[in-house]
Each structure stands twice: as C-alpha cells, then as structure tokens.
C-alpha cells in the first residue's frame, strides 16, 4: 500500500525552488482553482475527499471549513499550524524543508477557498532555518505573481506571512497559537467561541496543520473523489508518519492509510524492523501524547484483527486496548526499553510545557513528574502507583485545553499496560538502571554480556 | 428563556445565563446553598473564570433538544444553560470527588498557614478547602517558595499564596490605565509579576487586593494590624471625585484600620474604589458612616458580634470630639436586622 501524493517529488534536486517545482506539476492546482473553480467548489472538493486534519485530532477538514462564519465586510484568515511541537513528530519540518512550495500552493488555494485575503504560517521558533526557506519561497511566489495582488490575473489578492513561534509546545494548540500570533502570551482560549467564529483578532479563522493544507493540492488537482479512493473507509488519503525509536530506518514516510501496522514496522519499505534483531516491546503510535500500547495490542486489535494505520483501527477498543493516530509520531521501543523511564521523560516534558492556566494541569503535571522521579531514584512504593493513577484521573477532562489529557493519557496507559514494571521497580529499585530485569519479568533465560 | 434544573431545583433564566449565575439565582430565591464555589470567576471582570476549575459541575442532560449528558465536567462559570438542562453539583458524589481533587491541586502550592496569613477569615480558599477538601494531602514534595515583595508602597505580593486565578491581572487590564503587571513563566513556575522594576501605582490598582481570593496580595497599610474578626466592618461613603466613594471601613474601637470596597454575598466587590479612598482616608472624619455592614452569619467576621448601639455611640463620641460633627447614621443603620442572625 505504497502511494505517494505529497512526497512524490521530494527527492528531486532543487525542488525547493519555484522553477523546479513548476516543472513538476507545481502550482497547477492554483491555476485550476483560480481559473475554473469558485471558492465554494474548492470547499466541496475538500469535503468529498474525506480529508481529516493531520494536526492530531483528525477532524474532517471540509466540515471545519464549512463552519467558517462569513459576516459581511469582516476579513477572514487562514492560519497554518507549523508549530510541530509534539515529541516524536517531525513530518511537517520535512515537508517544509524539502518542498516549501507545496505548502505555499496549498495555502494560496485554501485561502482562496475560504475567502481569506491575509494568511499566516506560524512556524515553530526552533525551525529558524525553515522560516528562511519559507520566506525565500514566498519571495519567489510574489515575484511570479502567485501571491499579492491579482494572482494569475484572477482578481484574487492574498498576502502571506511567516511568523516564528513562541518556543512553547502550548503554542501549537490552535487558540494559544492565535494568542501568540496576536503578540500575546500563548495561553489557550476558552471555547466557545471557536476560531471559526472569532479567531485571529476576533475574526473568523481556520487553523490547519501543514500536512492538511498540503493535501489540498492533490485534492484540487485530481478531485476529491480520487483522493477519497485512497485509504480505507473514513481514513482517506495518505499520511506522513514520523518514525523514530528502535527501528532500523527512522524517517518520514508517506503511507496510504490502511497499511497494517505490522507491515509498517517490519517492511523494508518503511521502518525495516527492530534494531539489532531485538523484539518490539511497545509503540507510541501518534506522538507522545497518545496512549502507549504493548506489542500484542499494537499489532492486533482486541478482537484479534490486524491493526491498521487508520484513525478507526488504532482507536479500536477505546483506551483500554487502543490508542490514536494523532499527529503520526510513531515511536517504537524495543525489549530493553524501560517504560517507566520513558514515561518520566514525557511527564517532565508536559510539566515543563503546561501553560499554567488551569489548576489541575498546572499542579498535576508537576506532581506526576515528581512521583515518577521516585521510581527513577528507587524510592517509590506500591502506593505511588495508585497515587499516580489517581492524579492523572483528576487532570483528565478537567482542563481548558487538551494538554491536560496529553499529560494524563500516557501515564494512564503505562500503568494500564505495564503495571508489572512499576511494581518491579518498587520491589527491586536498582533494576530500573539494568535491563536484565526484563528477562526476569518475562521469564526468559538470556545471558546479557 | 431557558428552564434549567440544578440539584433538583428548577428555575427559568434568560438565554445566555451561565450555569453558575442560574445556581446563584436559585440560592437567592430559594435560600438553598447549591451555588458552586468559585476561585477565579468574578462577575465584575470580563473574561474571568474558566481557570481554577473549582466550579465544575456535571451536566446530566444537555438540553431538551439534545438530552445527551456532557462527557466531562464543565466549568459552570463559563458554560451557558440550555433549555431543559439538568445539572448536578452537590448531589453528585463523583463530582464532589473531582472537586476535592481540584482543591488538593490548589493546596499544593498554597500553604495552609492561615494562622499567620493576613487573609485568614476572608480567604475563599480557606472556605473552599474546609467545605470541599479532604483532611489531608497526599503531596509529599517540596513546595515552591518566594520572598514577599513590595509592588509599590501600598501593596505586598506573597507568591507563596498565589493560586494564579488571574483576577488581579483582569482587574489591572480592565480598570486601570497603563497596566504593568501580569503572569510570567509557565506551568507551576508561573508567577504574578510587575513589568521590570515597575510598581503598581495607578489610581485604581488597590482593587487587586480586594479581588485576590487568597492572601497573596495584601494592603501594606493594614497588614498584621489586626485579625479581621477583631474589627468591625462599617459601611460608609464620601464625596469622591474619582469613584463612587462607597466603602467599608474596618474599625477597631474608634480607629479605621482598613478601607475596602463593599462586597456582595458572593464575596465580590460591588463597586471598585480608588486608591485615595482606600489608602489615604483613614480618619473617621473623612467619612459619613451609614451603619454596620451586613455580614453573613457563616463568616468568621460575624464572630465578633458588635452591638449597633455601642458602635454608634463610640463613633458619635469620636466625631464630636474631633469636630463636633453630628453623625447621620440613617434609618437603615438603626435597624438591628442589618446584622444577619
Ligand atoms: C497542546 C497541544 C499542542 C498542539 N500542537 C500542534 C502542533 O504542533 N501542530 C498542529 O498542527 N496541531 C497541534 N495541535 C492541534 C491544534 O490545536 C489543532 O487541532 C490543529 O492545528 C488543527 O489542524 P488540522 O485540523 O489540520 O488537524 C495541538 C494541540 C494541543 C492541545
Ligand atoms: S490544560 Fe494545561 S496547557 Fe491547557 S490551558 Fe490548562 S494549564 Fe494551560
Ligand atoms: S495574586 Fe491573588 S488575584 Fe492575583 S492571581 Fe494570585 S491569587 Fe489571583
Ligand atoms: S470559578 Fe469557574 S473555573 Fe474558576
């Protein structure tokens, strides 16, 4: 199930320049949209395509676009979320670095569809070199009449700006991103009102992920129906997966949705199996915030069917046996990985990144990190496992934005699926620093040098 | 209009009313006690609320049109009622457990050192933890510590006690010019702070002290002069060019120890007052006394029951001594019912 529609030309030398990009189908969707389609026709094609947001939540993009309020005389905005801060996720960076014009083309076509005359790409501040790449591409586009006044003689005007992000994970949350773009502290806003009604500077705004916006290009080029034929069921199209961890071939892969997880991990076309011939222990399938799954559950659903790389299959069974496709940050862990140590790293991250507006997230994330530190220090008791479970449950569902959940879910899943490992560290505190205990836990006779 | 049922009492309220406001109205009309507690919401401050999560409630039925329950607890201060909505607050054990969790979180970085805190007796967190908390905490780690700092010559900030409710930030944003203070840093490192080396000095800045639900922002002209329950709150007014001049004087004997704005039954300021009234008018002669303030009998302040007559005579004598001024205590003031039994 290998199908490339976003990364078809990423290996072509010079594809980052307008000239080479145009030689490879570049800006065809823009010409088609401006010359043959009304804005609503573009929205219609996106709806038909079944495209779902690639930023994490997987909300249908066409539906999101159709919610956009259109009050008379009020400007609207399209904002591209290129903050890409989810640990384990690095696909947007790859796309922007290699083929910046694909994002630009998607931005111009999408802005036309939404009737936006000023659009923004909010790029993670740490991706400074990418900001430069995008700025160069924008300069080229202006010079070629693809941006600015009267684009390609169509009468449509658009200005496009790149804005460096605030250097905080929370600035990727769409309302915090808008606050930051307005020059304020990146605190999430309470919803409602939703950005579609009152977004940037109180105006109707659509916020979409880089990959989502790039996917609009093939959708307009080939039609929504053609796009909907790729993938399976409600998981249409392709998805960029950032694969990392203990695999032979880490990297960014474009997969057709519906690819079996097992094939993704073991096939040479993708991850190429687990490093050093080790066994797979667990996978975080969609970026650090989604629940971790042990091997048996990541390869097969609770019903025993092969698990597929789709929104539905990965979440099959809820969090008891499933997880989420999320942003596509696929982290594989081999048999020598300490789940607790790994969880500690995640917990430290969420503690550090909480914006601090809601009491459960502000105080709870730090508390979880400190309890996990006890396991690392060999000072934890059995009670700490239950306490950790209780603290995460008191954060989940009680916060303004989903960062609370992003911090709580990994903790809940680790305890749910790997409680025995927490208990092992209570019984044998030193074992956390020595991988041999896994063999003892799994009753495997193995000599480790 | 929307019909909403909260803890088994039904009320009809205009569309756009929050669940919290509806619950408060039920309490006012029926003498019940079902309004959720609030630490960050403040009806007088726009966009306040939604942060602390103490006011969360369970929506058991969304509306007549869509009766599905809401999947998560919602903040009642920022969630509007819908026609046919059914809400559980004090009648839901799961919700009370979740709220106890919020209280436990809030108390992680707020020491329960009420005996040495200037806000004791007026602290919403003290009430909240007493009414909705657990007897102990499971938190065993070091808490964050700060030295108290003076922000300007009238206000002291002690971050140890701040619960980051954003009320003072909203106050400065909305009722003072040239805002110089806000939140710095993230998460549990976040701090209330002034802009580098600036003090909060504009005319209405003192109101941050009144809106602070805990003892993080205190009045340097009153700090540690007395426990609040040893003082007598008296409503008074003066002709003020800057504000309504309607205040509460906190008196001990014949001395005015502190001046604050008047608060309603929800503990919220009725009208914001200027710094002149608050900090500079500390003589009885500056004020026209209206009479003892209404104090809820739930409040510790009501412990120091004071007799109207004694107070009246005391103040009267003092005024006579000062300038022979006749004190108009007004009709209402002479009504002993002004002190709630
Ligand atoms: C804490 C947090 C961080 C997020 N970070 C990102 C991000 O870095 N990039 C992104 O596209 N979406 C991120 N999101 C999701 C956005 O809020 C939003 O759903 C997304 O940008 C919508 O785009 P889509 O519809 O194209 O998926 C984040 C959400 C949360 C709660
Ligand atoms: S959940 Fe955490 S990050 Fe989100 S608004 Fe609340 S404190 Fe901020
Ligand atoms: S100082 Fe007081 S009012 Fe300001 S945020 Fe802290 S607790 Fe709230
Ligand atoms: S009072 Fe409603 S969330 Fe704080």
Short mmCIF file of C-alpha atoms in Angstrom, two decimals, chain B residues 2 17-18 22 58 71 74 81 97 106 110 130-131 158 182 193 196 200 208 212 229 253 258-259 274 296 320:
data_model
loop_
_atom_site.label_atom_id
_atom_site.label_comp_id
_atom_site.label_asym_id
_atom_site.label_seq_id
_atom_site.Cartn_x
_atom_site.Cartn_y
_atom_site.Cartn_z
CA UNK B 2 -34.29 28.54 29.38
CA UNK B 17 -27.08 32.88 31.55
CA UNK B 18 -24.25 30.75 32.90
CA UNK B 22 -28.51 30.32 37.47
CA UNK B 58 -21.89 17.55 35.93
CA UNK B 71 -18.93 13.73 28.64
CA UNK B 74 -17.88 21.64 32.74
CA UNK B 81 -27.54 26.97 30.32
CA UNK B 97 -14.70 13.82 44.48
CA UNK B 106 -4.78 24.18 44.60
CA UNK B 110 -0.67 27.27 48.80
CA UNK B 130 -12.97 23.40 54.58
CA UNK B 131 -16.13 22.73 52.60
CA UNK B 158 3.45 36.99 48.50
CA UNK B 182 0.70 40.08 34.65
CA UNK B 193 4.91 39.88 38.47
CA UNK B 196 10.66 45.02 35.26
CA UNK B 200 1.57 49.23 40.50
CA UNK B 208 -6.30 43.90 43.13
CA UNK B 212 -7.46 38.36 45.31
CA UNK B 229 -12.51 39.18 63.21
CA UNK B 253 -12.67 50.96 68.58
CA UNK B 258 -8.54 49.46 56.78
CA UNK B 259 -10.74 50.66 53.94
CA UNK B 274 -9.98 54.45 44.08
CA UNK B 296 -23.23 36.62 56.75
CA UNK B 320 -17.98 65.00 68.40
#
